[in-house]
Tab-separated table of C-alpha atoms in Angstrom:
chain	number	residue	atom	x	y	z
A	1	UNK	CA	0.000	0.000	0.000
A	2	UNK	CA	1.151	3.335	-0.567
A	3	UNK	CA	2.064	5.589	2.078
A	4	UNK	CA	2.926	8.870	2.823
A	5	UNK	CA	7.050	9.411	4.556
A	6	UNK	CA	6.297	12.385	6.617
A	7	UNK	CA	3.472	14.416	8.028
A	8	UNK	CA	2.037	17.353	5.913
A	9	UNK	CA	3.646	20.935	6.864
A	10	UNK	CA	1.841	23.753	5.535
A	11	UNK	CA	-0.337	22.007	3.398
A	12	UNK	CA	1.883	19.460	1.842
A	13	UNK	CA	4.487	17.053	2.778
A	14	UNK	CA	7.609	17.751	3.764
A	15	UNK	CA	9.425	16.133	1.347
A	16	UNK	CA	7.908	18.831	-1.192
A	17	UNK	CA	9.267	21.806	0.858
A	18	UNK	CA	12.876	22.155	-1.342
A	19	UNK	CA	9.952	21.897	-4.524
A	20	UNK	CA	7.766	24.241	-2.997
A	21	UNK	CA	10.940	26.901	-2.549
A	22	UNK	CA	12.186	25.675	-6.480
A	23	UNK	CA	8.686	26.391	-7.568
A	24	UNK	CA	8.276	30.112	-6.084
A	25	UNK	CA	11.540	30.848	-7.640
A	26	UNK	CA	10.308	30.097	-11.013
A	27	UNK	CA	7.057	30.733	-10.821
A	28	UNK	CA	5.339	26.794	-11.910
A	29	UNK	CA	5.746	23.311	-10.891
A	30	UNK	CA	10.004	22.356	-11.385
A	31	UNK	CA	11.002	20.375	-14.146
A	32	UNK	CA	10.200	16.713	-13.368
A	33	UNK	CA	12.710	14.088	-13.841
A	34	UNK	CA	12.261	11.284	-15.886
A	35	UNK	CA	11.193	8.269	-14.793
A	36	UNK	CA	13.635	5.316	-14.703
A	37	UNK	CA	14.121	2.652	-17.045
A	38	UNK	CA	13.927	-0.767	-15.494
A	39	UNK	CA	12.479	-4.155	-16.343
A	40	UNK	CA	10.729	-4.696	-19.588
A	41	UNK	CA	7.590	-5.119	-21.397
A	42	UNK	CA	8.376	-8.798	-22.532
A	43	UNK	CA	9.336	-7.066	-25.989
A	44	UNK	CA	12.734	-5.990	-25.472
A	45	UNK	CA	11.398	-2.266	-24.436
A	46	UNK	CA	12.469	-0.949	-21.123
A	47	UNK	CA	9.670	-0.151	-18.600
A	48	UNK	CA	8.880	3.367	-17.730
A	49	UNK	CA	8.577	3.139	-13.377
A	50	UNK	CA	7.380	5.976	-10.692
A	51	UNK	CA	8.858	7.155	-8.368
A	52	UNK	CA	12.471	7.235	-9.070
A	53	UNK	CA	15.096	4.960	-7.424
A	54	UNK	CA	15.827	4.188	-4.702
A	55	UNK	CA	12.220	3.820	-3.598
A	56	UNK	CA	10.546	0.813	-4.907
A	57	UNK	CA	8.567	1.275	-7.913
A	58	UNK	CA	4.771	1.783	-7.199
A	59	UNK	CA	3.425	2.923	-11.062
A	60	UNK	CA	4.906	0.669	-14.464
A	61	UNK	CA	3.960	1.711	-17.813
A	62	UNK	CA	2.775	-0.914	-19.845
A	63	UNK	CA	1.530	0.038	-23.448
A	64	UNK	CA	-0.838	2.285	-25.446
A	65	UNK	CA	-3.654	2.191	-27.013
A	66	UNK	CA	-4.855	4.322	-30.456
A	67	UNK	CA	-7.123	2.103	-32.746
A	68	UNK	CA	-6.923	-1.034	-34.985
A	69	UNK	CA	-3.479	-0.548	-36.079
A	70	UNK	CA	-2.379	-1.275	-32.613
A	71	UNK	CA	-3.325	-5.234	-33.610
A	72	UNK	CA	-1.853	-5.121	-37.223
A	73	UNK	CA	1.039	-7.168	-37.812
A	74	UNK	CA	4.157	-4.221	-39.052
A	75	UNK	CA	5.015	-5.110	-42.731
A	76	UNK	CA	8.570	-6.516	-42.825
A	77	UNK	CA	11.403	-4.813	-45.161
A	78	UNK	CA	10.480	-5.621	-48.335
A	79	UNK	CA	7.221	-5.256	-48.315
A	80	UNK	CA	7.318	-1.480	-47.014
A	81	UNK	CA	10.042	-0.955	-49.590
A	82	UNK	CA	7.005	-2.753	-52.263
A	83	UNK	CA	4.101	-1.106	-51.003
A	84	UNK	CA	5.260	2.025	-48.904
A	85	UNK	CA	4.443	2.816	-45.217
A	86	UNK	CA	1.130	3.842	-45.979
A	87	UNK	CA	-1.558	2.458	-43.634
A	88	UNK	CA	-4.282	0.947	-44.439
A	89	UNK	CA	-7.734	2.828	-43.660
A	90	UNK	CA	-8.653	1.381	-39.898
A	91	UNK	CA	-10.258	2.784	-36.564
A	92	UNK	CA	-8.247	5.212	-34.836
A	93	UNK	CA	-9.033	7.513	-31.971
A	94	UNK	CA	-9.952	11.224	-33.096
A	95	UNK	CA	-10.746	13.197	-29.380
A	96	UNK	CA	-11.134	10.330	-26.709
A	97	UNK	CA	-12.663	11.326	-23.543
A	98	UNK	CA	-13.987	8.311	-21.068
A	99	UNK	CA	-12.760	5.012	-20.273
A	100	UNK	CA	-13.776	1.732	-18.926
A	101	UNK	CA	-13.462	-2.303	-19.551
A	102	UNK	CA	-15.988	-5.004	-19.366
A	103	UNK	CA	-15.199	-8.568	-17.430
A	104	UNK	CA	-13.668	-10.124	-20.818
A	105	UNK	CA	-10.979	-7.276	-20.709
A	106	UNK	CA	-12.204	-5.378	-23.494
A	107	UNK	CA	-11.308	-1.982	-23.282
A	108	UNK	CA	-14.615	0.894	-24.113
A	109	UNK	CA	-13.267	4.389	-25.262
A	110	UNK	CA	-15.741	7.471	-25.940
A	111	UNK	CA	-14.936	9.759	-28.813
A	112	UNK	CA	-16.157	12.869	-29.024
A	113	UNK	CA	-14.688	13.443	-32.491
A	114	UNK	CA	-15.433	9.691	-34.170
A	115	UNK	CA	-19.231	10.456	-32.158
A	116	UNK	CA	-18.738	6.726	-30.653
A	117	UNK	CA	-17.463	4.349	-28.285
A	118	UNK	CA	-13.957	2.833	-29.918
A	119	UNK	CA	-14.129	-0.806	-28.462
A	120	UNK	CA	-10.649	-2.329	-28.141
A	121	UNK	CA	-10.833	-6.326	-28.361
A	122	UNK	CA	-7.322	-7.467	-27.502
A	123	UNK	CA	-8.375	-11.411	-27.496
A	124	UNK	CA	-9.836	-11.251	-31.005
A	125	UNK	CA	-7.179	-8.602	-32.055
A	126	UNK	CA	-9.790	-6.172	-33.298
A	127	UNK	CA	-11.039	-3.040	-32.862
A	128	UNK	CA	-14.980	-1.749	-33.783
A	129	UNK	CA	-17.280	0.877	-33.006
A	130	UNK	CA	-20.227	1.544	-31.340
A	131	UNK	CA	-22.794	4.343	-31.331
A	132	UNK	CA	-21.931	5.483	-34.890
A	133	UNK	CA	-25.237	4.796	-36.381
A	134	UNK	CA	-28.235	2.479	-35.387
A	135	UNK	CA	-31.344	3.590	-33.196
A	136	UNK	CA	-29.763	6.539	-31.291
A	137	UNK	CA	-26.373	8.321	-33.418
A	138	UNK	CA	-24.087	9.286	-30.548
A	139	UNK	CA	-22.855	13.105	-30.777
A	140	UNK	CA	-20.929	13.957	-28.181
A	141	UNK	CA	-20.201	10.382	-25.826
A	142	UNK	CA	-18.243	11.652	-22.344
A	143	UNK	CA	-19.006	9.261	-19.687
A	144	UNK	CA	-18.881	5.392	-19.784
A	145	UNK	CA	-19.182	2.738	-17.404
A	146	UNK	CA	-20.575	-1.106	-17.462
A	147	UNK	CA	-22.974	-3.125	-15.282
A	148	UNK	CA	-22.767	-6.391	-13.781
A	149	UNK	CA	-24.476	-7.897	-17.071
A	150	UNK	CA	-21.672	-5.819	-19.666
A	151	UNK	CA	-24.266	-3.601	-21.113
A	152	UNK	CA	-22.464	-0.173	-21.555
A	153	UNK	CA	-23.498	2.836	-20.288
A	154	UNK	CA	-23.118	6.079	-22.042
A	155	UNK	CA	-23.456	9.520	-21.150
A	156	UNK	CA	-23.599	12.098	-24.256
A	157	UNK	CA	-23.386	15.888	-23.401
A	158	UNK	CA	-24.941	17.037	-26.394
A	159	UNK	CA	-28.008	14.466	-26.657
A	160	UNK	CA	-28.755	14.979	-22.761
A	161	UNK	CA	-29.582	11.916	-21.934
A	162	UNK	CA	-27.847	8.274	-21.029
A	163	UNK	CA	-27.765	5.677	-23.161
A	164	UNK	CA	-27.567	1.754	-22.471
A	165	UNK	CA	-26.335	-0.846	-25.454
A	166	UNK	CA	-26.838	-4.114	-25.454
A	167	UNK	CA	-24.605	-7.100	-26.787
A	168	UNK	CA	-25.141	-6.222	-30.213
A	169	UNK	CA	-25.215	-2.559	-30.039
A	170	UNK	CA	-28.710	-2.060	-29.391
A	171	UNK	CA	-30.205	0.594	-26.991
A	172	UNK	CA	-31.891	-1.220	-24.399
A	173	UNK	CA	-32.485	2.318	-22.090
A	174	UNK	CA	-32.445	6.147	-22.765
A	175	UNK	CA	-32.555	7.678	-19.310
A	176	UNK	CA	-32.516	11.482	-18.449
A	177	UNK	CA	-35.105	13.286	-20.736
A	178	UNK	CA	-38.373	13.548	-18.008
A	179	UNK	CA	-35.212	14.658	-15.083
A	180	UNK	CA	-34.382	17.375	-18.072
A	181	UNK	CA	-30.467	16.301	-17.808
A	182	UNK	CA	-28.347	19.244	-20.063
A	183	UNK	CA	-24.821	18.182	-20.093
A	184	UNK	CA	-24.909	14.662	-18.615
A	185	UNK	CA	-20.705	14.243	-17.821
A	186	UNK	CA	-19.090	11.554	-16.046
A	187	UNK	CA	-21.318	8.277	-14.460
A	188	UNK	CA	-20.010	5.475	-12.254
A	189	UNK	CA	-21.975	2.140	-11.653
A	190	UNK	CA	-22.271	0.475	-8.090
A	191	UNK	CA	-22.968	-3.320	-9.400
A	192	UNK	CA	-24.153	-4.656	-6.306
A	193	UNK	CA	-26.636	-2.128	-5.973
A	194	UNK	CA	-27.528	-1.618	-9.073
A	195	UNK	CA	-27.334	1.764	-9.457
A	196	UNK	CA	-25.905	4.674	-11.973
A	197	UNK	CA	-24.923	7.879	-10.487
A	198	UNK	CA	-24.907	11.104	-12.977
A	199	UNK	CA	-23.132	14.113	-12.988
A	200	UNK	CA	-24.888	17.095	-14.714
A	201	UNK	CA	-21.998	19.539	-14.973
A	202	UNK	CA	-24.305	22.461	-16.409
A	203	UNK	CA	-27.153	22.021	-13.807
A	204	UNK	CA	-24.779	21.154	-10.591
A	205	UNK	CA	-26.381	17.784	-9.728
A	206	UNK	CA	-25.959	14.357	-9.526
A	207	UNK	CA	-28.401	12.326	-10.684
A	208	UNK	CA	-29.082	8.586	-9.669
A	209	UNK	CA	-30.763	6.045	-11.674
A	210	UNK	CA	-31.228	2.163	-11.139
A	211	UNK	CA	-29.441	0.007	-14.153
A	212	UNK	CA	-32.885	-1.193	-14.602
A	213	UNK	CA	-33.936	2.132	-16.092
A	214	UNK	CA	-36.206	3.472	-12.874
A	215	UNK	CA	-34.971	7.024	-11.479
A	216	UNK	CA	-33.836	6.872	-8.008
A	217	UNK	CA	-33.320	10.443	-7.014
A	218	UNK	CA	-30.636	13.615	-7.253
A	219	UNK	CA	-29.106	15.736	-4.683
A	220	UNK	CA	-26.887	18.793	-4.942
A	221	UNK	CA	-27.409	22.877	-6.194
A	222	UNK	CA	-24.954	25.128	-7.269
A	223	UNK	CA	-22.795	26.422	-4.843
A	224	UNK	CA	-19.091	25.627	-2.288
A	225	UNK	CA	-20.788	24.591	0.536
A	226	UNK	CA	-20.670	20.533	1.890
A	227	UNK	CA	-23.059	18.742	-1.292
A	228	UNK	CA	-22.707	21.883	-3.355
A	229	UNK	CA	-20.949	21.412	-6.792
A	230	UNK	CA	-19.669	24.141	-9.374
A	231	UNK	CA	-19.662	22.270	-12.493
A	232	UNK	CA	-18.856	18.724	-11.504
A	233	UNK	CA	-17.494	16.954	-14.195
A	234	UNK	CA	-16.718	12.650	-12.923
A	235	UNK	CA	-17.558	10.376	-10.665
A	236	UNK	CA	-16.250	7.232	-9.148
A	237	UNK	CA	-17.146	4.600	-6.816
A	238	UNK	CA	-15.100	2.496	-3.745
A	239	UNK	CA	-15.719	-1.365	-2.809
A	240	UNK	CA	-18.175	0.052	0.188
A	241	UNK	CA	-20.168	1.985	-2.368
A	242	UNK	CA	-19.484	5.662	-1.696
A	243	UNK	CA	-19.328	7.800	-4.419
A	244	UNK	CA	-16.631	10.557	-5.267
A	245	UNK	CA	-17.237	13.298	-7.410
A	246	UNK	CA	-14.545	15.534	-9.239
A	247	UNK	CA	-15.875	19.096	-8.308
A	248	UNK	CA	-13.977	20.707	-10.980
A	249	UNK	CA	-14.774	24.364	-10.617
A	250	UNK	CA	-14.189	24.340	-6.736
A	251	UNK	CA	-11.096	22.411	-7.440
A	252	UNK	CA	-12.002	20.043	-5.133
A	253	UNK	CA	-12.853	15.967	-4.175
A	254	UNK	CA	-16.598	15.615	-2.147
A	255	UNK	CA	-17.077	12.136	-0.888
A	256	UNK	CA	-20.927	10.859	-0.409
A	257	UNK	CA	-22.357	7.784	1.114
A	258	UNK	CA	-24.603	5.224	-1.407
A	259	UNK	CA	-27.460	7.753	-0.291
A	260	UNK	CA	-26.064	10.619	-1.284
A	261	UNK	CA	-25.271	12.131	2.521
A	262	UNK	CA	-21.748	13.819	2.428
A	263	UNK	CA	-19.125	12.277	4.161
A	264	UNK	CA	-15.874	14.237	3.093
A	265	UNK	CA	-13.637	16.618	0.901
A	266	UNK	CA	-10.294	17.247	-0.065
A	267	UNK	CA	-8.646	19.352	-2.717
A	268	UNK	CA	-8.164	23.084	-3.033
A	269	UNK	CA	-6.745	25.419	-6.398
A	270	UNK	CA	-3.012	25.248	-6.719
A	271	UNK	CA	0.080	25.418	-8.910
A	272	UNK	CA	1.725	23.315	-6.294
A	273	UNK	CA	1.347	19.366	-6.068
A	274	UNK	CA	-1.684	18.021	-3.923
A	275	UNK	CA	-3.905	21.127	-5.427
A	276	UNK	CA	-5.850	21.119	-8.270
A	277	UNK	CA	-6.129	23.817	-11.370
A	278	UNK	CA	-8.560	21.607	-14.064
A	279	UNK	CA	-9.375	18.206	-12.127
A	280	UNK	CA	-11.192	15.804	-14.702
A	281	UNK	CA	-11.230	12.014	-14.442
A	282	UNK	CA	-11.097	9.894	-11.076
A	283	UNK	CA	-10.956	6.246	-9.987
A	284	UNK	CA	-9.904	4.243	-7.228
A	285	UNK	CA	-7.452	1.213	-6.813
A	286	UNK	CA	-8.115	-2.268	-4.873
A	287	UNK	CA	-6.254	-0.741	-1.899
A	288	UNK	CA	-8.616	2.860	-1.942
A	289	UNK	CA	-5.718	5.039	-3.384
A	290	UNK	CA	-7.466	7.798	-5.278
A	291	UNK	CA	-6.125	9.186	-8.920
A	292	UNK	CA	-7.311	12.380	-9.758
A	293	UNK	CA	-6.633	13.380	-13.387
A	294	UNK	CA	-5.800	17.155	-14.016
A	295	UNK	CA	-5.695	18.407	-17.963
A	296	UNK	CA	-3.782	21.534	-16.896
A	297	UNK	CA	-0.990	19.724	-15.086
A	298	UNK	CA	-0.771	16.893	-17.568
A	299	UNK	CA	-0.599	14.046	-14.940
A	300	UNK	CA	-2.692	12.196	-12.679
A	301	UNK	CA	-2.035	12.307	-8.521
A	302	UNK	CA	-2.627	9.914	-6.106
A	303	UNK	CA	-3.702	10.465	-2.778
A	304	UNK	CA	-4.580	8.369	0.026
A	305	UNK	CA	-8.497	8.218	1.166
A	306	UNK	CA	-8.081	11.210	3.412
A	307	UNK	CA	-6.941	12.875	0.483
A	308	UNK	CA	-3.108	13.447	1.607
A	309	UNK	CA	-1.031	13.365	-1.970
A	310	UNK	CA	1.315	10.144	-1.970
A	311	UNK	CA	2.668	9.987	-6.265
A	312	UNK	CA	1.711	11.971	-9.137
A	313	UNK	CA	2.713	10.919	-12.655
A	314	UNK	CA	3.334	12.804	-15.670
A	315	UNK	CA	4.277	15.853	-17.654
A	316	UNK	CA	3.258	17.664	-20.837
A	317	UNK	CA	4.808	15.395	-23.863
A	318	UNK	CA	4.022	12.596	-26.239
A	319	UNK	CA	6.340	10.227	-24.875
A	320	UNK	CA	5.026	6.968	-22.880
A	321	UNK	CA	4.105	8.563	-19.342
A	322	UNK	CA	3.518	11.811	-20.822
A	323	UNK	CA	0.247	13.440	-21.678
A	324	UNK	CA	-1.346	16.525	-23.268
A	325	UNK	CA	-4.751	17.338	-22.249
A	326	UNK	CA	-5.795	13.937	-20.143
A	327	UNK	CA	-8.869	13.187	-19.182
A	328	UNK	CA	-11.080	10.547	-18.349
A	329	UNK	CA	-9.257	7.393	-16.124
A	330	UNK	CA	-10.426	3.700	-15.173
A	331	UNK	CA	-8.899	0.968	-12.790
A	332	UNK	CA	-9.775	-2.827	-13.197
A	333	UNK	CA	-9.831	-5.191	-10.824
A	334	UNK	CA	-6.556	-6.090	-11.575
A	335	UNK	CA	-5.314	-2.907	-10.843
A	336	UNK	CA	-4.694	-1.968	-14.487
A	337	UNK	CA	-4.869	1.800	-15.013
A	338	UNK	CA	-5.837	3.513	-17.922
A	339	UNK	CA	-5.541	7.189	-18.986
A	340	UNK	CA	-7.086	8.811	-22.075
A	341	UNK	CA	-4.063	11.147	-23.256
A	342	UNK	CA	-6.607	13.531	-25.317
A	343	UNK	CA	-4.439	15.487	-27.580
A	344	UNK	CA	-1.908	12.749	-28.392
A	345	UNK	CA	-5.108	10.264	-29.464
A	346	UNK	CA	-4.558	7.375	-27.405
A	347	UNK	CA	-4.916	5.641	-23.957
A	348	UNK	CA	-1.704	4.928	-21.945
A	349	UNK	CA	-1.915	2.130	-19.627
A	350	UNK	CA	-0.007	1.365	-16.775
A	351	UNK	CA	0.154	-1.371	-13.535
A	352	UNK	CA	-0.137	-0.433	-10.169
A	353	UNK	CA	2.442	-2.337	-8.122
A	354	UNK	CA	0.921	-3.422	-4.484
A	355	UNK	CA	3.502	-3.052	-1.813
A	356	UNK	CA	5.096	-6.710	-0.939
A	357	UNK	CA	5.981	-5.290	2.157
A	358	UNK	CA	3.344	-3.122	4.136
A	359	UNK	CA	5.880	-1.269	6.626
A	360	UNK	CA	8.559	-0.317	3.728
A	361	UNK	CA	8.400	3.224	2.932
A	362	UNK	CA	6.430	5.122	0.752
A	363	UNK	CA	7.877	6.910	-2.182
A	364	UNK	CA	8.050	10.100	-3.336
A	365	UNK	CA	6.584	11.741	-6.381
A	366	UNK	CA	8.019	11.827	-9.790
A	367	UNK	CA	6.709	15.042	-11.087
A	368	UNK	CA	4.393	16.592	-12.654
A	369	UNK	CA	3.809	18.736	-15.757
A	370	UNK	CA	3.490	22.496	-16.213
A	371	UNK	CA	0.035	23.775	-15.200
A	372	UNK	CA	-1.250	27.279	-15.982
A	373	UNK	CA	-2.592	29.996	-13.467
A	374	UNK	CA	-5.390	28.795	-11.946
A	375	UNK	CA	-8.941	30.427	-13.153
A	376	UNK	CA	-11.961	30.188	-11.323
A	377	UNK	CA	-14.673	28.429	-14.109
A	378	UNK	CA	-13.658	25.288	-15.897
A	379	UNK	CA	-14.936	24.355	-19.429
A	380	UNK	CA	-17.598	21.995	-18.482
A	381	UNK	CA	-16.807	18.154	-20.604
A	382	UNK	CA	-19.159	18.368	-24.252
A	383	UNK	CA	-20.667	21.630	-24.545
A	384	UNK	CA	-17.190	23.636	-24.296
C-alpha cells in the first residue's frame, strides 16, 4: 500500500518543501525528472517506473492504445520498400474522452470526435465501433461505465440523456429526458446495488438512476458549501459503495455515502502538487488510493483516502508517461490503469504495483507537468 514518509507541513508534505521553494523561484511546478528505465515489457522495451530509485517502484507503464493498427502485424522490409508505409484505412481515436473495460478485458473508449465508443478487443485482435449509427447516433459520448451484465453505459453531453447498449449494439435504455439532464458528464456504476450515479456539470447535480432504467433520485445545487458542486465533471465509486465526485470548478474531491449524505472533501486550487487547477477524471485502486486526473498539469495524482497526496505521474509530452490534455481514467480489478491522453489520441496504460511489504516506505513523487494559473470556471466536458 502506498504511504505517505512524513506528516504534511503547511499544506503538503515535507518532502515537497525544497519543490515548494524551487517552484516560487520560477514561478510553476520544477522540471520533473524522468522516470527510470527498469524491467521490460516482454518485448525488449524498457519499462517506464514511478517514483524514481531508490524507492521501490509503485506505477509501471505498460503500453498504449490508439485504434486497430495497434493489432496489425508491421510489414517486414520488403514489403514497405514494395508497397510504402502507408496504412491501411482502420479505426483510430480522433478526441477520446472516457474510459472503462468489461469482465472479458475489453477496453470501451468514448470519442467525441469519431461520435462513438472505440471498443478495443485485444483477445480477437480487433477493434470496432459503437454508437456510430443504429437507433440513437451518438454526438458527443463523455461518460462510460458497465454493469454487472456488460451492457455499456453512455453519457452524451450534447443528446442529454444516457444511453444503455446491449450485446449487439442495441439501446436497451435512454434515461434522463423527463429529469431534463443538459450536459450529462461523467457516471459510475455500483454493481451490487444496481445503481448509476450522474453528474450534470451544467445544472450542478448528480443524478441517480437504477441500471434497470427506474430514477432513483438527485441531490446537490450550485454552490461551495458541503453537497454543493460548481460544475462537476466525474464520478467514481469504492468497494463500500461511496461515491466521489470531481468538483472541478471548486477544485475540489466531495465524498458521499450510497445515499447521497456527504461524508468528506479534499482538494483546493493550486500550482503546487496536492492542489488542483482543471481536475477531470477519477478512480480508485483495490487498496482505496485515489487518482485524480488534471488536464492543466498533464498528470494524474494519487492520494490516500483522506486525500493526503502520496505519487503523481506525468508531464506535458508525447512520450510513454507523458500526456497533453488527459482526461477521463479507469482501474480494473486487476489494478490496471488507464488514462485517455486527449491530444496525443490514445490511452496509456499502466500497472499499479501493491507493496510486498506493508511497513517499507512510501515513495516520493516523480513530477508533474506544467500547469497554468489557476482560473476560477472550468470548461464543463461536451458543450465547451
Amino acid at each position: 500500500m502506498l504511504e505517505k514518509t512524513a506528516q504534511p507541513m503547511a499544506g503538503a508534505p515535507r518532502w515537497l518543501a525544497p519543490v515548494l521553494l524551487m517552484a516560487l523561484a520560477v514561478g510553476e511546478y520544477p522540471a520533473a525528472p524522468k522516470a527510470p528505465l527498469v524491467g521490460g515489457k516482454g518485448d525488449g522495451t524498457p519499462a517506464l517506473v514511478w517514483p524514481l530509485p531508490p524507492d521501490s517502484p509503485r506505477i509501471q507503464d505498460l503500453e498504449a492504445l490508439h485504434g486497430s493498427d495497434d493489432f496489425k502485424k508491421k510489414p517486414g522490409f520488403w514489403k514497405k520498400l514494395l508497397l510504402g508505409t502507408e496504412r491501411e484505412k482502420g479505426i483510430a481515436l480522433r478526441k477520446p474522452y472516457g474510459v472503462a473495460t468489461d469482465s472479458a478485458g475489453r477496453v470501451y473508449v468514448t470519442d467525441t470526435g469519431l461520435g462513438a465508443v472505440v471498443v478495443f478487443d485485444s483477445a480477437a485482435r480487433a477493434v470496432r465501433l459503437l454508437g456510430p449509427k443504429g437507433q440513437v447516433r451518438l454526438s458527443t459520448p463523455i461518460g462510460i461505465a458497465l454493469d454487472a451484465q456488460d451492457r455499456v453505459f453512455v453519457a452524451d453531453a450534447d443528446l442529454d440523456r444516457v444511453f444503455c447498449f446491449g450485446e449487439k449494439g442495441e439501446i436497451l435504455l435512454a434515461l434522463g429526458g423527463e429529469q431534463g439532464l443538459q450536459n450529462p458528464a461523467g457516471i459510475a456504476i455500483d454493481r451490487e446495488r444496481g445503481r448509476l450515479y450522474v453528474a450534470d456539470s451544467h445544472l450542478h447535480r448528480i443524478f441517480v438512476y437504477g441500471t434497470d432504467g427506474r430514477f432513483v433520485g438527485t441531490w446537490g445545487t450550485r454552490g461551495s458549501g458541503k453537497g454543493e458542486f460548481n460544475f462537476p465533471t466525474n464520478v467514481a465509486l469504492d468497494r463500500q459503495g461511496n461515491l466521489y465526485v470531481v468538483d472541478t470548478g471548486n477544485f475540489r474531491v466531495q465524498a458521499f455515502d450510497s445515499e447521497g449524505r456527504f461524508l468528506s472533501t479534499f482538494g483546493e486550487a493550486g500550482d503546487v502538487p496536492g492542489r488542483f487547477h482543471r481536475p477531470k477524471g477519477i478512480a480508485l485502486d483495490s487498496e482505496g488510493h485515489i487518482y485524480i486526473v488534471d488536464a492543466a498539469f498533464n498528470n494524474f495524482q494519487v492520494f490516500d483516502p483522506q486525500g493526503g497526496l502520496l505519487l503523481f505521474v506525468g508531464v506535458v509530452g508525447k512520450e510513454p508517461g507523458q500526456f497533453w490534455l488527459p482526461a477521463g481514467i479507469a482501474i480494473d480489478a486487476s489494478d490496471r490503469i488507464r488514462v485517455v491522453d486527449q491530444v496525443n489520441a490514445r490511452v496509456q496504460v499502466f500497472q499499479y504495483l501493491r507493496r510486498k511489504d506493508p511497513g517499507a516506505p512510501a515513495a516520493p513523487p516523480a513530477g508533474p507537468g506544467t500547469p497554468a494559473p489557476p482560473t476560477n470556471r472550468p470548461d464543463p466536458p461536451g458543450k465547451e
